[in-house]
Short mmCIF file of C-alpha atoms and ligand atoms in Angstrom, two decimals:
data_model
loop_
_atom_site.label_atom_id
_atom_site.label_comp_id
_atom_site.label_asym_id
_atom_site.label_seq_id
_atom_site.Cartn_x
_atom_site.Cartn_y
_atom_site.Cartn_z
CA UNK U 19 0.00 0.00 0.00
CA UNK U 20 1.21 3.67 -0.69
CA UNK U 21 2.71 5.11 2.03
CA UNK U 22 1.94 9.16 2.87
CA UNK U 23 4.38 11.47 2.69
CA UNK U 24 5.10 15.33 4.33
CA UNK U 25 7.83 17.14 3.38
CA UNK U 26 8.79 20.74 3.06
CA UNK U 27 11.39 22.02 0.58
CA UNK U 28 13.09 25.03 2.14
CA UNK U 29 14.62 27.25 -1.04
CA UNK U 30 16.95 29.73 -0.33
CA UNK U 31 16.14 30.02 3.13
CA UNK U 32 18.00 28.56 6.22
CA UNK U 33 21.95 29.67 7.15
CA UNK U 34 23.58 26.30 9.41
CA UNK U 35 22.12 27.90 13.15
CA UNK U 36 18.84 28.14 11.78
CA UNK U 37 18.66 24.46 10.05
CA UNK U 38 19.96 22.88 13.16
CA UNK U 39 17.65 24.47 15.36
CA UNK U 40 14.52 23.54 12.94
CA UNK U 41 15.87 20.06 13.08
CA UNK U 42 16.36 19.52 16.98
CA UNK U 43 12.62 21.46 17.41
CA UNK U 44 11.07 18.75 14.93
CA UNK U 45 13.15 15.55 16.48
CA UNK U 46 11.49 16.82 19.76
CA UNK U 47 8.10 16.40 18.32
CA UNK U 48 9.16 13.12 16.85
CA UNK U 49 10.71 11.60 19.61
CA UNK U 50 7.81 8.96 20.24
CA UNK U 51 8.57 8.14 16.51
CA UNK U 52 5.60 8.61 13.53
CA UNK U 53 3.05 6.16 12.38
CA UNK U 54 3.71 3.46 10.61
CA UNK U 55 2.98 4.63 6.81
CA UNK U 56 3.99 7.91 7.31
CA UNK U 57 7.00 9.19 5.42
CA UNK U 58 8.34 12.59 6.46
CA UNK U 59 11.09 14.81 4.50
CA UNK U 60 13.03 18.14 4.68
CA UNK U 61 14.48 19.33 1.27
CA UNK U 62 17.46 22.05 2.93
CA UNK U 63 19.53 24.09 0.58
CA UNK U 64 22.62 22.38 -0.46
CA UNK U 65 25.37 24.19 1.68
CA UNK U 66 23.62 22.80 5.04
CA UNK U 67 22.47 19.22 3.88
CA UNK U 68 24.94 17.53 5.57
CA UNK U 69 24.22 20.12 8.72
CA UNK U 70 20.82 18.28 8.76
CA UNK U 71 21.17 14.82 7.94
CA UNK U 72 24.09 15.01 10.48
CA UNK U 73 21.68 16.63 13.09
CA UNK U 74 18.71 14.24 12.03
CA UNK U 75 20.86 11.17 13.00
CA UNK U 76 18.34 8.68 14.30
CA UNK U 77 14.71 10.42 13.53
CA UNK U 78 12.74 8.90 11.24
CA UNK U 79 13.41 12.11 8.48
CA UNK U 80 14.37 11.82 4.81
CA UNK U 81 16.93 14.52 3.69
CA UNK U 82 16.99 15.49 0.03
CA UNK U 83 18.92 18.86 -1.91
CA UNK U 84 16.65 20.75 -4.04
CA UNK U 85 19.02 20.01 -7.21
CA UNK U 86 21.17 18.25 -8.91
CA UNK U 87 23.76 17.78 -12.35
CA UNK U 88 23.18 14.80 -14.28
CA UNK U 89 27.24 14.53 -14.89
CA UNK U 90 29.29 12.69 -12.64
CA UNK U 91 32.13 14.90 -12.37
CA UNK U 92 34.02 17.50 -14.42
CA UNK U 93 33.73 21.38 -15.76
CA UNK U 94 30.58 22.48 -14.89
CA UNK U 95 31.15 25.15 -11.94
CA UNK U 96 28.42 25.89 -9.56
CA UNK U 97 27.02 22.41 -10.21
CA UNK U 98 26.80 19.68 -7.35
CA UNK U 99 26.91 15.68 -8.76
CA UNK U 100 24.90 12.69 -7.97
CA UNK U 101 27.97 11.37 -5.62
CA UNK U 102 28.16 15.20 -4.03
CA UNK U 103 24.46 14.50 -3.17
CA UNK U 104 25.06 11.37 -1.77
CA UNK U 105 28.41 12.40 -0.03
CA UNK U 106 26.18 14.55 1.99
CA UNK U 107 23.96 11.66 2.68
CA UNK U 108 20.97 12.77 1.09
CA UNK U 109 18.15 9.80 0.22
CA UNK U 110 16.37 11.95 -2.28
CA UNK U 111 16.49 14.87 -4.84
CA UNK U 112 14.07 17.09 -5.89
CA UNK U 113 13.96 17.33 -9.93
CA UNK U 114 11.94 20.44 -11.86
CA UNK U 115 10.59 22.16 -8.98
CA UNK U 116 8.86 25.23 -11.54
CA UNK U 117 11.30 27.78 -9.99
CA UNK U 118 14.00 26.06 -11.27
CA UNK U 119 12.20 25.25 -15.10
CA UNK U 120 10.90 28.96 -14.49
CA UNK U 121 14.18 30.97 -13.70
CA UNK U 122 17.13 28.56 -14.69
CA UNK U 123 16.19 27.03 -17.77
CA UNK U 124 16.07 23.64 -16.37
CA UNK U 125 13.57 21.30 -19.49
CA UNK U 126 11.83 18.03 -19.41
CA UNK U 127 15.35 16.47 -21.20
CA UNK U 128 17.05 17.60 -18.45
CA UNK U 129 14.76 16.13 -15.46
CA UNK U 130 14.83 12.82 -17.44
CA UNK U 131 18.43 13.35 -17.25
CA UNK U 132 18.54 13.71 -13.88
CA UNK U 133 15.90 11.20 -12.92
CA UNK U 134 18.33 8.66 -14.39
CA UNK U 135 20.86 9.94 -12.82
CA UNK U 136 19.09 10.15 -9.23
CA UNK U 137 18.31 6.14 -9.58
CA UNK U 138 21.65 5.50 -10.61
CA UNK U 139 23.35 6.83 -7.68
CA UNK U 140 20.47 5.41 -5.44
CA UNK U 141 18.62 8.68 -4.91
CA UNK U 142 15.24 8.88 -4.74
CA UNK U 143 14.13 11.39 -7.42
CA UNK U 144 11.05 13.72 -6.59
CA UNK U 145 9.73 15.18 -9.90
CA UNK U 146 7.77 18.22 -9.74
CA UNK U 147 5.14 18.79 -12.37
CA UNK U 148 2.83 21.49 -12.85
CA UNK U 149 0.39 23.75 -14.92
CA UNK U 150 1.16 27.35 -15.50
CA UNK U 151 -2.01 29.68 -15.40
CA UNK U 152 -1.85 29.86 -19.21
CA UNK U 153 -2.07 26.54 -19.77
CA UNK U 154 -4.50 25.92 -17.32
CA UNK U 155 -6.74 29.04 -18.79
CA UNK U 156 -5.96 27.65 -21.92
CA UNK U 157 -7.00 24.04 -21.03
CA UNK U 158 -3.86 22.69 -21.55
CA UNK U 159 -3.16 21.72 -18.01
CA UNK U 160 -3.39 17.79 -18.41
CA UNK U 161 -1.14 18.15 -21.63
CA UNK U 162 1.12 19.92 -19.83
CA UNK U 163 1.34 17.95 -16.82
CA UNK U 164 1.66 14.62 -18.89
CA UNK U 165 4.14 15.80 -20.81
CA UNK U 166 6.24 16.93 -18.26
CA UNK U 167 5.81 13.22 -16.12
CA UNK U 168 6.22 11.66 -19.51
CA UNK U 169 9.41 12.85 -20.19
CA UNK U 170 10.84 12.64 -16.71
CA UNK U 171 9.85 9.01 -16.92
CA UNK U 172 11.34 8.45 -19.88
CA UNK U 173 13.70 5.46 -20.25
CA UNK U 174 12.97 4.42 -17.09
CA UNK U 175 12.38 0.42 -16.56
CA UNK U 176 8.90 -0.43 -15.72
CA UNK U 177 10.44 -2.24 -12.31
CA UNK U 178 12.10 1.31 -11.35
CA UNK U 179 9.24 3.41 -11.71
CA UNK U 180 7.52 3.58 -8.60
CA UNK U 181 10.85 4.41 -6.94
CA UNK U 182 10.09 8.10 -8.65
CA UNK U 183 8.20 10.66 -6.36
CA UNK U 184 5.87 12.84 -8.46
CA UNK U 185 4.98 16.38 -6.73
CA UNK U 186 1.78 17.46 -8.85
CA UNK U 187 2.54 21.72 -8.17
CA UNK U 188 0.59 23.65 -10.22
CA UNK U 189 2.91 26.96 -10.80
CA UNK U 190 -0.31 29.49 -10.40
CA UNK U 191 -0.74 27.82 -6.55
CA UNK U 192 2.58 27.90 -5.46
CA UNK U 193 4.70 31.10 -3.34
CA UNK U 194 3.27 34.40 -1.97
CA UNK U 195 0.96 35.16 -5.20
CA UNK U 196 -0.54 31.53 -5.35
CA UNK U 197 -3.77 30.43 -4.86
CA UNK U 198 -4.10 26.62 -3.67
CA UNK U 199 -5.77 24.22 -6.14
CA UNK U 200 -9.25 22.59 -5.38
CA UNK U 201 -8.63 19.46 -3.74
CA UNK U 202 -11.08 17.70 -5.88
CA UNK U 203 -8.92 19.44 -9.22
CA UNK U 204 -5.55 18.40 -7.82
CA UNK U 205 -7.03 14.62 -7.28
CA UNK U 206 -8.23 14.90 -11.15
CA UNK U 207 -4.83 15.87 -12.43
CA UNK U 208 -3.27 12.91 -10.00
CA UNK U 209 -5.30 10.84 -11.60
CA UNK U 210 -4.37 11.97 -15.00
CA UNK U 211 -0.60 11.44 -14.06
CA UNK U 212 -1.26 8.22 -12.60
CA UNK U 213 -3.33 7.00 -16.26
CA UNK U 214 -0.13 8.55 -17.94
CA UNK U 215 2.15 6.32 -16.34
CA UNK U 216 -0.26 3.48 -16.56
CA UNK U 217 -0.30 4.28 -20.31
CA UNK U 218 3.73 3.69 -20.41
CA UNK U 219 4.82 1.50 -17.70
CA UNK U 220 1.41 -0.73 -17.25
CA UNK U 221 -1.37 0.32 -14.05
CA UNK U 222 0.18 -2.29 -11.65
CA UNK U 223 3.36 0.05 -11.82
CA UNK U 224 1.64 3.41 -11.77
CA UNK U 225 -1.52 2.24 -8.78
CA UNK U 226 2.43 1.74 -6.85
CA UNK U 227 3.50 5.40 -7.75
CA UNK U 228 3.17 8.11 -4.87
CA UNK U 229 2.18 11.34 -5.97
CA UNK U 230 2.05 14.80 -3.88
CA UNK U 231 0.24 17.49 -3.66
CA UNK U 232 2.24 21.02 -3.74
CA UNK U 233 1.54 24.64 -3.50
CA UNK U 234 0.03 26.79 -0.81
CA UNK U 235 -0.84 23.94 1.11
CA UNK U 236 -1.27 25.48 5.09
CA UNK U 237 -3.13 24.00 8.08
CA UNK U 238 -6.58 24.54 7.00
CA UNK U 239 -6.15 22.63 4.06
CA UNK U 240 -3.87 19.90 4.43
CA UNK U 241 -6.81 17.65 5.93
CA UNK U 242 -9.02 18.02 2.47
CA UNK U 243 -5.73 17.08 0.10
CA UNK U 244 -5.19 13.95 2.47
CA UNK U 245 -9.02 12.96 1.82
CA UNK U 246 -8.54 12.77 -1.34
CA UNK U 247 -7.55 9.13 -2.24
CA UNK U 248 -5.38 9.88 -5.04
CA UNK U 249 -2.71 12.44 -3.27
CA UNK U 250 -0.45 10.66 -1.67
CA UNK U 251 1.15 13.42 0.71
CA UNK U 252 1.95 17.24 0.68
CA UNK U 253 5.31 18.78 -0.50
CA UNK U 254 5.22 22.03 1.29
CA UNK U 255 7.01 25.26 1.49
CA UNK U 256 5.86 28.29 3.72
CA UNK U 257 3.72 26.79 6.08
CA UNK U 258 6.39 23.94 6.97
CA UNK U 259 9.30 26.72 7.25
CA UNK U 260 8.80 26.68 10.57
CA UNK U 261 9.19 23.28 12.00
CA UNK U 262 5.98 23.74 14.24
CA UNK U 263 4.34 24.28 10.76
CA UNK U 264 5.92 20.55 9.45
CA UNK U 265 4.91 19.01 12.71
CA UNK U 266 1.40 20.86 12.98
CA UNK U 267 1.22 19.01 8.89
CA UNK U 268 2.54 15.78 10.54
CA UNK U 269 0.13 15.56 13.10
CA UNK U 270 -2.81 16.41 11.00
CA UNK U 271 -1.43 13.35 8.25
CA UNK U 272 -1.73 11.10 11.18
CA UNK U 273 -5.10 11.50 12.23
CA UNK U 274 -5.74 10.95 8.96
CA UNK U 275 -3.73 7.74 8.45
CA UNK U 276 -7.03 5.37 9.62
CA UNK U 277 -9.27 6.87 7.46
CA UNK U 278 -6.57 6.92 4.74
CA UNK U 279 -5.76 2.87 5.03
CA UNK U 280 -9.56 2.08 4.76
CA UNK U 281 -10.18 3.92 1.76
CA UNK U 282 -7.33 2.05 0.06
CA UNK U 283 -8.33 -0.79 1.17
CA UNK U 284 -12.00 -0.66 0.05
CA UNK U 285 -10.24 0.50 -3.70
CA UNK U 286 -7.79 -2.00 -3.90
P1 PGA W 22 4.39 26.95 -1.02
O1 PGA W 22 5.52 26.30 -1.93
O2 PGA W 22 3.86 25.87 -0.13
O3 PGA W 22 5.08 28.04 -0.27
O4 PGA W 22 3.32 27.47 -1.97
C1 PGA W 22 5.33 25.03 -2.48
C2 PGA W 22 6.48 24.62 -3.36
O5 PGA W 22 7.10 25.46 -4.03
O6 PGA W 22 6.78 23.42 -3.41
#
């Protein structure tokens, strides 16, 4: 069954004092542990990812970077590689996140790239896909959405797959200016990634594939994503930059958890 996963990518934010004291606040709060199907993540900037995962010793927290080259070593300055990621001891990278296809140029080729890479060098890649307004006004959000998982998928063998975290983030509800998506529209376009992949790599593979809801996600309405039966956890930023925000989001998942496992159970 699919587990459900919180996590909170932090962007430029965080110097080392501030991402160690984030850390120690949220092993506090999960000290007794978390429930069993509950996956929880922090995505830090790069220059304190081995701060955390050093400080996170022993909780039950995934650490990823926000980034990645596809190239294993070589002339490419400012980059970080696979093995840097996994020097740090990351577990997972995040791939296309719209701020980086947005303001660095970073295409579909690339994120396949990059997803390859990620599995290669046993990172767990988290793809972000998502509609701009245009294309949503335009009703080209599916198409867009596909295209982008599509891609990212690409090449990928059918038994690899579900190793691949999607992050559905529609780029008009993410940031300051965004307005969250409809929990029933984000399920739709889930579902519409999840036929995509069933399309390519066959349903069994794509009814194992976790994907997350991202993009103004706060307290009041992180319980109606996690009702919805096809997201399979929230990728977070603001409300989760504080860690009483993650844990506030962690607690709410659990509660949830019961209801979650029925509902699977009657679909399944
Ligand atoms: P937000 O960011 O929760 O602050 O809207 C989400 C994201 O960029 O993943």
């Amino acid at each position: 069954m699919r587990r459900t996963w919180i996590g909170t990518g932090w962007k430029m934010n965080f110097l080392r004092a501030e991402a160690e004291a984030y850390v120690d606040e949220l092993g506090v709060a999960l000290q007794g542990g978390v429930p069993e199907g509950l996956q929880i993540f922090v995505v830090p900037p790069a220059t304190v990812l081995r701060a955390v995962r050093e400080r996170a010793k022993g909780l039950p927290l995934l650490v990823g970077a926000q980034n990645m080259h596809w190239e294993e070593s070589g002339a490419f300055t400012g980059e970080i590689s696979p093995a840097m990621v996994k020097d740090c001891g990351a577990d997972l990278v995040e791939l296309g996140h719209s701020e980086r296809r947005a303001m660095f140029g970073e295409t579909d080729a690339a994120v396949n790239r990059k997803v390859h890479a990620a599995l290669a060098h046993g990172l767990t890649p988290l793809v972000c896909v998502g509609e701009t307004a245009d294309e949503k006004r335009l009703g080209a959000a599916r198409e867009s959405v596909v295209r982008q998982a599509k891609i990212a998928l690409h090449g990928v063998p059918a038994q690899r797959v579900s190793e691949v975290l999607l992050a559905y983030e529609p780029v008009w509800a993410i940031g300051a200016g965004g307005t969250p998506a409809e929990p029933g529209y984000a399920a739709q376009m889930h579902a519409a990634l999840r036929a995509a992949i069933g399309e390519v790599h066959g349903a069994a593979t794509a009814a194992r594939c976790a994907i997350l809801y991202g993009g103004s996600v706060d307290l009041g309405n992180a319980r109606p994503f996690l009702a919805e039966r096809e997201v399979d956890g929230l990728f977070v930023g603001r409300t989760a930059w504080k860690a009483s925000g993650l844990v506030a989001l962690i607690r709410i998942a659990g509660e949830m958890l019961p209801t979650r496992r029925k509902q699977r159970l009657e679909a399944s």
